[in-house]
PDB file of C-alpha atoms in Angstrom:
ATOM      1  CA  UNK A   1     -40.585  42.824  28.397  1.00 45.00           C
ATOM      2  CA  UNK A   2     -43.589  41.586  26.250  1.00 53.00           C
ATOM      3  CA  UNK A   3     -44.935  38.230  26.417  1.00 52.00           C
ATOM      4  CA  UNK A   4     -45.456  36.562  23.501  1.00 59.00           C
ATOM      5  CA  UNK A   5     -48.735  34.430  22.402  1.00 60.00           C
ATOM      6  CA  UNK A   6     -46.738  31.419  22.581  1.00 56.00           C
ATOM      7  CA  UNK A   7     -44.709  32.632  26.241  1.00 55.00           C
ATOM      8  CA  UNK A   8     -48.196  32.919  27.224  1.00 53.00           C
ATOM      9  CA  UNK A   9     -49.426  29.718  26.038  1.00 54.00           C
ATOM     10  CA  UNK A  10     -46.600  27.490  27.502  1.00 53.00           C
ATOM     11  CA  UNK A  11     -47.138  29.374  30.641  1.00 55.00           C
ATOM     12  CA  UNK A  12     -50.669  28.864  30.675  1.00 50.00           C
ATOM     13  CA  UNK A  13     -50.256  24.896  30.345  1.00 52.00           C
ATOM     14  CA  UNK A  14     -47.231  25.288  33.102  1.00 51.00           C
ATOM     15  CA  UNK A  15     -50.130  27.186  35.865  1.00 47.00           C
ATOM     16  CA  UNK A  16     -52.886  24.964  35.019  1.00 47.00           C
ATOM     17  CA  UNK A  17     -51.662  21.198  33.493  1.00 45.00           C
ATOM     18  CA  UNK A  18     -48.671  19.982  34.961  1.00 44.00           C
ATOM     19  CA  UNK A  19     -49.022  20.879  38.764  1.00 43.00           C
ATOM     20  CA  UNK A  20     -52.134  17.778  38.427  1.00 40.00           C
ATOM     21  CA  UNK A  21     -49.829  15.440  36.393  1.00 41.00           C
ATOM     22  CA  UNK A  22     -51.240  11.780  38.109  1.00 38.00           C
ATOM     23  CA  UNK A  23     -48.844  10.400  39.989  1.00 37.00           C
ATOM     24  CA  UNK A  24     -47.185  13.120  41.574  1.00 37.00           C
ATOM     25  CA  UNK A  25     -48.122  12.211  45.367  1.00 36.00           C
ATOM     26  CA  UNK A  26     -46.999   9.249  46.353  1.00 36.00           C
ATOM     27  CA  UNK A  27     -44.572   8.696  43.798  1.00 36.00           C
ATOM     28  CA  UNK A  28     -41.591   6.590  44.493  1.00 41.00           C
ATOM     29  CA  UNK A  29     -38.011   7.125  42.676  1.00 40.00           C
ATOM     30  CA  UNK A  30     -35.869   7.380  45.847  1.00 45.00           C
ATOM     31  CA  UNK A  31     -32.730   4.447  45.286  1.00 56.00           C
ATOM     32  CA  UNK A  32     -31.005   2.934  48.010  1.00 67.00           C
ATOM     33  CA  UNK A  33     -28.418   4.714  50.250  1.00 76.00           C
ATOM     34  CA  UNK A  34     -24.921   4.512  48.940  1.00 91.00           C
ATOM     35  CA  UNK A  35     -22.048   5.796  47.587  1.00 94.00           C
ATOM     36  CA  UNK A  36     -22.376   7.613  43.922  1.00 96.00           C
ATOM     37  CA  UNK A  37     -19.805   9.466  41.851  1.00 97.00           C
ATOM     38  CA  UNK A  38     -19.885  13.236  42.307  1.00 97.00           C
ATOM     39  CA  UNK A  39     -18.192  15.819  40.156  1.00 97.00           C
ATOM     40  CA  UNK A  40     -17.260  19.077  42.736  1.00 96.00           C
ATOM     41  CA  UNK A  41     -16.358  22.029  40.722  1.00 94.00           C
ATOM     42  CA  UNK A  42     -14.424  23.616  43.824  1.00 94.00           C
ATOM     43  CA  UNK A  43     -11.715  20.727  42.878  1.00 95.00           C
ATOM     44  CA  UNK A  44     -12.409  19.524  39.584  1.00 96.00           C
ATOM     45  CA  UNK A  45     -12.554  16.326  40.208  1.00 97.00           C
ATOM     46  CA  UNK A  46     -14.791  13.230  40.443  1.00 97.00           C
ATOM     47  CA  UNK A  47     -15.322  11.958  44.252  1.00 96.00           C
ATOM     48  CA  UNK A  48     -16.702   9.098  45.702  1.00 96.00           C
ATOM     49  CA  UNK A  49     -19.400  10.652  48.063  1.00 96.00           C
ATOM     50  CA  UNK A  50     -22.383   9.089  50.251  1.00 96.00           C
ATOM     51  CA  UNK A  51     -26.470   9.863  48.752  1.00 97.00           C
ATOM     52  CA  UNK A  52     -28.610  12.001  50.209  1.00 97.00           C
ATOM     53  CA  UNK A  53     -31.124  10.175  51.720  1.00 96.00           C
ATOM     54  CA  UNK A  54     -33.729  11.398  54.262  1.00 96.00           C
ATOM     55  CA  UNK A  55     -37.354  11.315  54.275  1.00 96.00           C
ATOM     56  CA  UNK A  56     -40.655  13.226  53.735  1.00 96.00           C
ATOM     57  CA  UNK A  57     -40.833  14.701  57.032  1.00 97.00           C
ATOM     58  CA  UNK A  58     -36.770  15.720  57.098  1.00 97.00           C
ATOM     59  CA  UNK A  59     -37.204  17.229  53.188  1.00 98.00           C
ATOM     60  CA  UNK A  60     -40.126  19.221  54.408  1.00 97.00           C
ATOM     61  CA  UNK A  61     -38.663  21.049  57.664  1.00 97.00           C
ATOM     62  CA  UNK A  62     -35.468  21.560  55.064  1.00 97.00           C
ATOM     63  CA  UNK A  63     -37.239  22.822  52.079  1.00 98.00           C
ATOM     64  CA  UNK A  64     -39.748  25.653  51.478  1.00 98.00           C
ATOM     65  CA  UNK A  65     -43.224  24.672  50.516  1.00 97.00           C
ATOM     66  CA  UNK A  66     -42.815  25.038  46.450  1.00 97.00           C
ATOM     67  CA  UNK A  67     -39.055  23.507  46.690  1.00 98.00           C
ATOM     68  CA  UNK A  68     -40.819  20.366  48.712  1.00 98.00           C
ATOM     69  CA  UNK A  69     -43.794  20.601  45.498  1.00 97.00           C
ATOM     70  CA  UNK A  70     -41.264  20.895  42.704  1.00 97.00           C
ATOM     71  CA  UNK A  71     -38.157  18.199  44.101  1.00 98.00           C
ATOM     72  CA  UNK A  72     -39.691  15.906  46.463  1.00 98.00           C
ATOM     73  CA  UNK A  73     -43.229  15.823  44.230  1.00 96.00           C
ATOM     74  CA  UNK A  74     -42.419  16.173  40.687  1.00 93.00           C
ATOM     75  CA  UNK A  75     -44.239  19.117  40.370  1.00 94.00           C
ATOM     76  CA  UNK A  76     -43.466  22.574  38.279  1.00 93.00           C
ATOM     77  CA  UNK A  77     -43.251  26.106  38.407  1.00 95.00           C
ATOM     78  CA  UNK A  78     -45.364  28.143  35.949  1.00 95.00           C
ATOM     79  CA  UNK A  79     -43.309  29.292  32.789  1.00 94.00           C
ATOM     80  CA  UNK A  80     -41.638  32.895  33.341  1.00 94.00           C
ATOM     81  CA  UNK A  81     -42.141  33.114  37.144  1.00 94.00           C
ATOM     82  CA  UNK A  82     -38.901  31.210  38.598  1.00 94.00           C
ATOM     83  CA  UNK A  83     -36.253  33.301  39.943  1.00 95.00           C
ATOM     84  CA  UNK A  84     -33.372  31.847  37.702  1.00 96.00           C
ATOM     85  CA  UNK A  85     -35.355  32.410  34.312  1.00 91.00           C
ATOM     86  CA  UNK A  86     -33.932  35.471  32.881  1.00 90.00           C
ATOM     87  CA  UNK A  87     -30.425  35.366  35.056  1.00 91.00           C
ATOM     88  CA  UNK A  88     -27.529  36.036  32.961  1.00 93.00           C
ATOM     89  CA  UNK A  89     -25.148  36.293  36.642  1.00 95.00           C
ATOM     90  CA  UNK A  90     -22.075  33.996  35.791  1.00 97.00           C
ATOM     91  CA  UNK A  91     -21.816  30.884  38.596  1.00 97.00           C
ATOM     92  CA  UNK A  92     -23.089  27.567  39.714  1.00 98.00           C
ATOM     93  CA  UNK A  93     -26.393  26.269  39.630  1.00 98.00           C
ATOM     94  CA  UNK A  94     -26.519  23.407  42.328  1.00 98.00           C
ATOM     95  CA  UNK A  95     -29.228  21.020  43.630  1.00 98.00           C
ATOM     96  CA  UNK A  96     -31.544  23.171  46.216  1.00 98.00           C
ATOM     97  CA  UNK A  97     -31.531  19.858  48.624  1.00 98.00           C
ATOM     98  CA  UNK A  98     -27.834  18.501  48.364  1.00 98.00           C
ATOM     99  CA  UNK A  99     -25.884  21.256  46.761  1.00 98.00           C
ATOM    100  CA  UNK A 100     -24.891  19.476  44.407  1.00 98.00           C
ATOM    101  CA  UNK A 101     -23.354  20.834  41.453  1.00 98.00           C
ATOM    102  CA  UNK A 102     -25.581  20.724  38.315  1.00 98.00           C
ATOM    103  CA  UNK A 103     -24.945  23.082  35.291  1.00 98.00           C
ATOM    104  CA  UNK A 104     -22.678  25.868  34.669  1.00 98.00           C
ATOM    105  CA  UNK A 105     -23.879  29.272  33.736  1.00 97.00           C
ATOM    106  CA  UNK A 106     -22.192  29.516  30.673  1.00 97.00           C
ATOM    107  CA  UNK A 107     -24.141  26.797  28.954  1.00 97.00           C
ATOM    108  CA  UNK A 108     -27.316  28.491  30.133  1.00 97.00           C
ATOM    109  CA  UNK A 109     -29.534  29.581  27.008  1.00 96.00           C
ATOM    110  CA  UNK A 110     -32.444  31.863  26.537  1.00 95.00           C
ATOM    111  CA  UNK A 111     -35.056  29.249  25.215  1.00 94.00           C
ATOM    112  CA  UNK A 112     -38.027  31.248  24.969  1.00 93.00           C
ATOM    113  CA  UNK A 113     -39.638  28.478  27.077  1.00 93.00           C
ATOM    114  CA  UNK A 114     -39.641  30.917  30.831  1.00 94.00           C
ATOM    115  CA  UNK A 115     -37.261  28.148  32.391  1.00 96.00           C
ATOM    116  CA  UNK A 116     -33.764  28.248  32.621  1.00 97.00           C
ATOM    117  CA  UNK A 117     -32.575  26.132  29.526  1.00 97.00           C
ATOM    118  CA  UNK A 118     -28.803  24.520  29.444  1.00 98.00           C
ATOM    119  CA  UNK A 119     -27.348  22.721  26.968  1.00 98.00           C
ATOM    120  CA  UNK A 120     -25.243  20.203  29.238  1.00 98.00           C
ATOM    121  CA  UNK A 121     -24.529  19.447  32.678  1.00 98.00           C
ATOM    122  CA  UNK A 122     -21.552  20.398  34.627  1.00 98.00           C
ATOM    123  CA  UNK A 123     -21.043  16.431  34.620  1.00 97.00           C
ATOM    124  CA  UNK A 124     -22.404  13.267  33.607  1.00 96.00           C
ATOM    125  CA  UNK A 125     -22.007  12.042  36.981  1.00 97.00           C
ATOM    126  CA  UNK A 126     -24.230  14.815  38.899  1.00 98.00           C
ATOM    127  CA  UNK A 127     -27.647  14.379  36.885  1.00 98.00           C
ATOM    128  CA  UNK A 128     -29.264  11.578  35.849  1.00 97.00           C
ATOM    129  CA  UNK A 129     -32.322  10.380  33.711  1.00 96.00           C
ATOM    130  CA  UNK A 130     -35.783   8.313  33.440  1.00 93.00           C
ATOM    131  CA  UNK A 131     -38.210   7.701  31.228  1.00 90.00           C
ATOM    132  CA  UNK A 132     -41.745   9.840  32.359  1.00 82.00           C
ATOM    133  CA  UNK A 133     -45.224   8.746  30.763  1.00 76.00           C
ATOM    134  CA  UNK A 134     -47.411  11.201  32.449  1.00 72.00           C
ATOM    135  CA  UNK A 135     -50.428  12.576  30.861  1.00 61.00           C
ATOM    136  CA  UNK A 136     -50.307  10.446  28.060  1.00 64.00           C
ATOM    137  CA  UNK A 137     -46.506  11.719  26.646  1.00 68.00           C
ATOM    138  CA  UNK A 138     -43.416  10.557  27.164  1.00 75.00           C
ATOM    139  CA  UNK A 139     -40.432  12.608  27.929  1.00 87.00           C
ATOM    140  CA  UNK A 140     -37.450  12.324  30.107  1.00 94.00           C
ATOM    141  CA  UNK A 141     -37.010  13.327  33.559  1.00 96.00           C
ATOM    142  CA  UNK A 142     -33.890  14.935  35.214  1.00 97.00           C
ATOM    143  CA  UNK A 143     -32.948  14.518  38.415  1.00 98.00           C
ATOM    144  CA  UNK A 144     -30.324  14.802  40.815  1.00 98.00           C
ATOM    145  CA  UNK A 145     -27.979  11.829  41.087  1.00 98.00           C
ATOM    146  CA  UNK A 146     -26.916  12.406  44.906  1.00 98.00           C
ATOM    147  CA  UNK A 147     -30.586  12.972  45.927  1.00 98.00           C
ATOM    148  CA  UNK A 148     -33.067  11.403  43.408  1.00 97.00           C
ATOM    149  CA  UNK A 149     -34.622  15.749  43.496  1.00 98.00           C
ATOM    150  CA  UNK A 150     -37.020  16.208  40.468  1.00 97.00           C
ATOM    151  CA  UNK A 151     -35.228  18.846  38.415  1.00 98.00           C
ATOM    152  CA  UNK A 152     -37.282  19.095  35.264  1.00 96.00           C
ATOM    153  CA  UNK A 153     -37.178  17.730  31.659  1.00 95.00           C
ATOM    154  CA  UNK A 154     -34.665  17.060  28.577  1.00 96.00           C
ATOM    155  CA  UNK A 155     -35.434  17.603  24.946  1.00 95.00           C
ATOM    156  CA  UNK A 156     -33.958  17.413  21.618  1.00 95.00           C
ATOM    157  CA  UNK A 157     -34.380  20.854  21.038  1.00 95.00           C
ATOM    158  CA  UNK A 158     -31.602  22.654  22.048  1.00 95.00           C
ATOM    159  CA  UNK A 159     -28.828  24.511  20.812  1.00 96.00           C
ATOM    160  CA  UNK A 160     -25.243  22.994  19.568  1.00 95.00           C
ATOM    161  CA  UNK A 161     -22.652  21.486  20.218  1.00 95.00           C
ATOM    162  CA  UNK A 162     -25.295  18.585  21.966  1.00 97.00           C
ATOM    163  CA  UNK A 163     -28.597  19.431  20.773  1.00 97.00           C
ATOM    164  CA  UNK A 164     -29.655  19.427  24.431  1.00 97.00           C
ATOM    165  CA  UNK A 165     -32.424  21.208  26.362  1.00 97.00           C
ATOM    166  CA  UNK A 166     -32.052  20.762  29.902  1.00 98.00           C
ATOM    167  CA  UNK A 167     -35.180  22.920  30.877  1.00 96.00           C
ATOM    168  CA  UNK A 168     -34.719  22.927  34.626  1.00 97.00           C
ATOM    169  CA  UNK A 169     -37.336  24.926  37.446  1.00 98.00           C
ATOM    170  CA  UNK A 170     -35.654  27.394  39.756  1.00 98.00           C
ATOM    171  CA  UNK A 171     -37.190  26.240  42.917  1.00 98.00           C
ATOM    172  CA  UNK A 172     -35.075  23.309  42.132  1.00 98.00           C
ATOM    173  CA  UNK A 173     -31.412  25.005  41.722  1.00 98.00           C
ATOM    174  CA  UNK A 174     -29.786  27.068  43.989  1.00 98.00           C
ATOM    175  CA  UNK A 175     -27.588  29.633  42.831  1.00 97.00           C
ATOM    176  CA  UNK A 176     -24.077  30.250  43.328  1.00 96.00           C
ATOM    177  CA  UNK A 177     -22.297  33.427  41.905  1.00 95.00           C
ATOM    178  CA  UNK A 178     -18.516  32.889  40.327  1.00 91.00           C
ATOM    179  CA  UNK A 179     -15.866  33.524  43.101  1.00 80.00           C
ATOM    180  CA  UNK A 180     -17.961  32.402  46.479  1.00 69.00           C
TER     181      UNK A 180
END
């Protein structure tokens, strides 16, 4: 498949601009331990369940070196080169720390952007959002709600019925085909 000149481009900016946002070592977002609100999938329902809370040392021995980067770091994978980019597979995409359920494969979308794009979450309950003013922009973050993982960004760019890009990186998802 040929790239094109804008592929490239956002690529580009992906390899070289974001990985040295400021602020990504060090960076504190991690809430208190708890209970939160979970949606499961497996029984379609809402649950009461305890956060994920561990620390650098326990996410590190649990995570491989670019899941640590990307979740625990607010870093980024370069455009086009995560595993879950150009997967059509029908399933679960679910936090790579906590396994918890994020977005469903049928409101994946081929952006153009060389992340996986969805238009919603699985539930309202299993993502959450902040504000994020690095390098001089301001966009908004999405992370996990059990774990505080970075997952990527969300933009007003997407497709109907919510207008809604949820432009995630792989290394943060784990995928789970239909029927397992």
């Amino acid at each position: 498949m040929a790239m094109t000149r804008n592929q490239f481009v956002v690529g580009l900016l992906g390899m070289l601009v974001l990985p040295w946002r400021p602020g990504i070592a060090g960076v504190k977002t991690m809430r208190a331990a708890g209970k939160v609100l979970i949606y499961d999938h497996r029984t379609d329902k809402v649950q009461e369940v305890e956060r994920v809370v561990k620390t650098e040392e326990e996410w590190r021995k649990l995570l491989s070196a670019e899941e640590f980067k990307i979740t625990r770091k607010k870093g980024t994978e370069p455009a086009f080169s995560g595993r879950y980019a150009s997967t059509k597979d029908k399933g679960i995409y679910q936090c790579v720390c906590c396994g918890t359920d994020l977005f469903r494969s049928d409101t994946k979308f081929e952006s153009g952007t060389g992340w996986p794009s969805f238009w919603q979450p699985i539930s309202e309950h299993n993502v959450r959002t902040e504000k994020d003013r690095s390098w001089f922009m301001e966009g908004v973050e999405v992370l996990c709600a059990r774990c505080d993982a970075h997952l990527g960004h969300v933009f007003n760019d997407g497709p109907k019925p919510t207008g809604k890009r949820y432009c995630m990186n792989s290394a943060a998802l784990k995928f789970v085909a239909a029927g397992k």
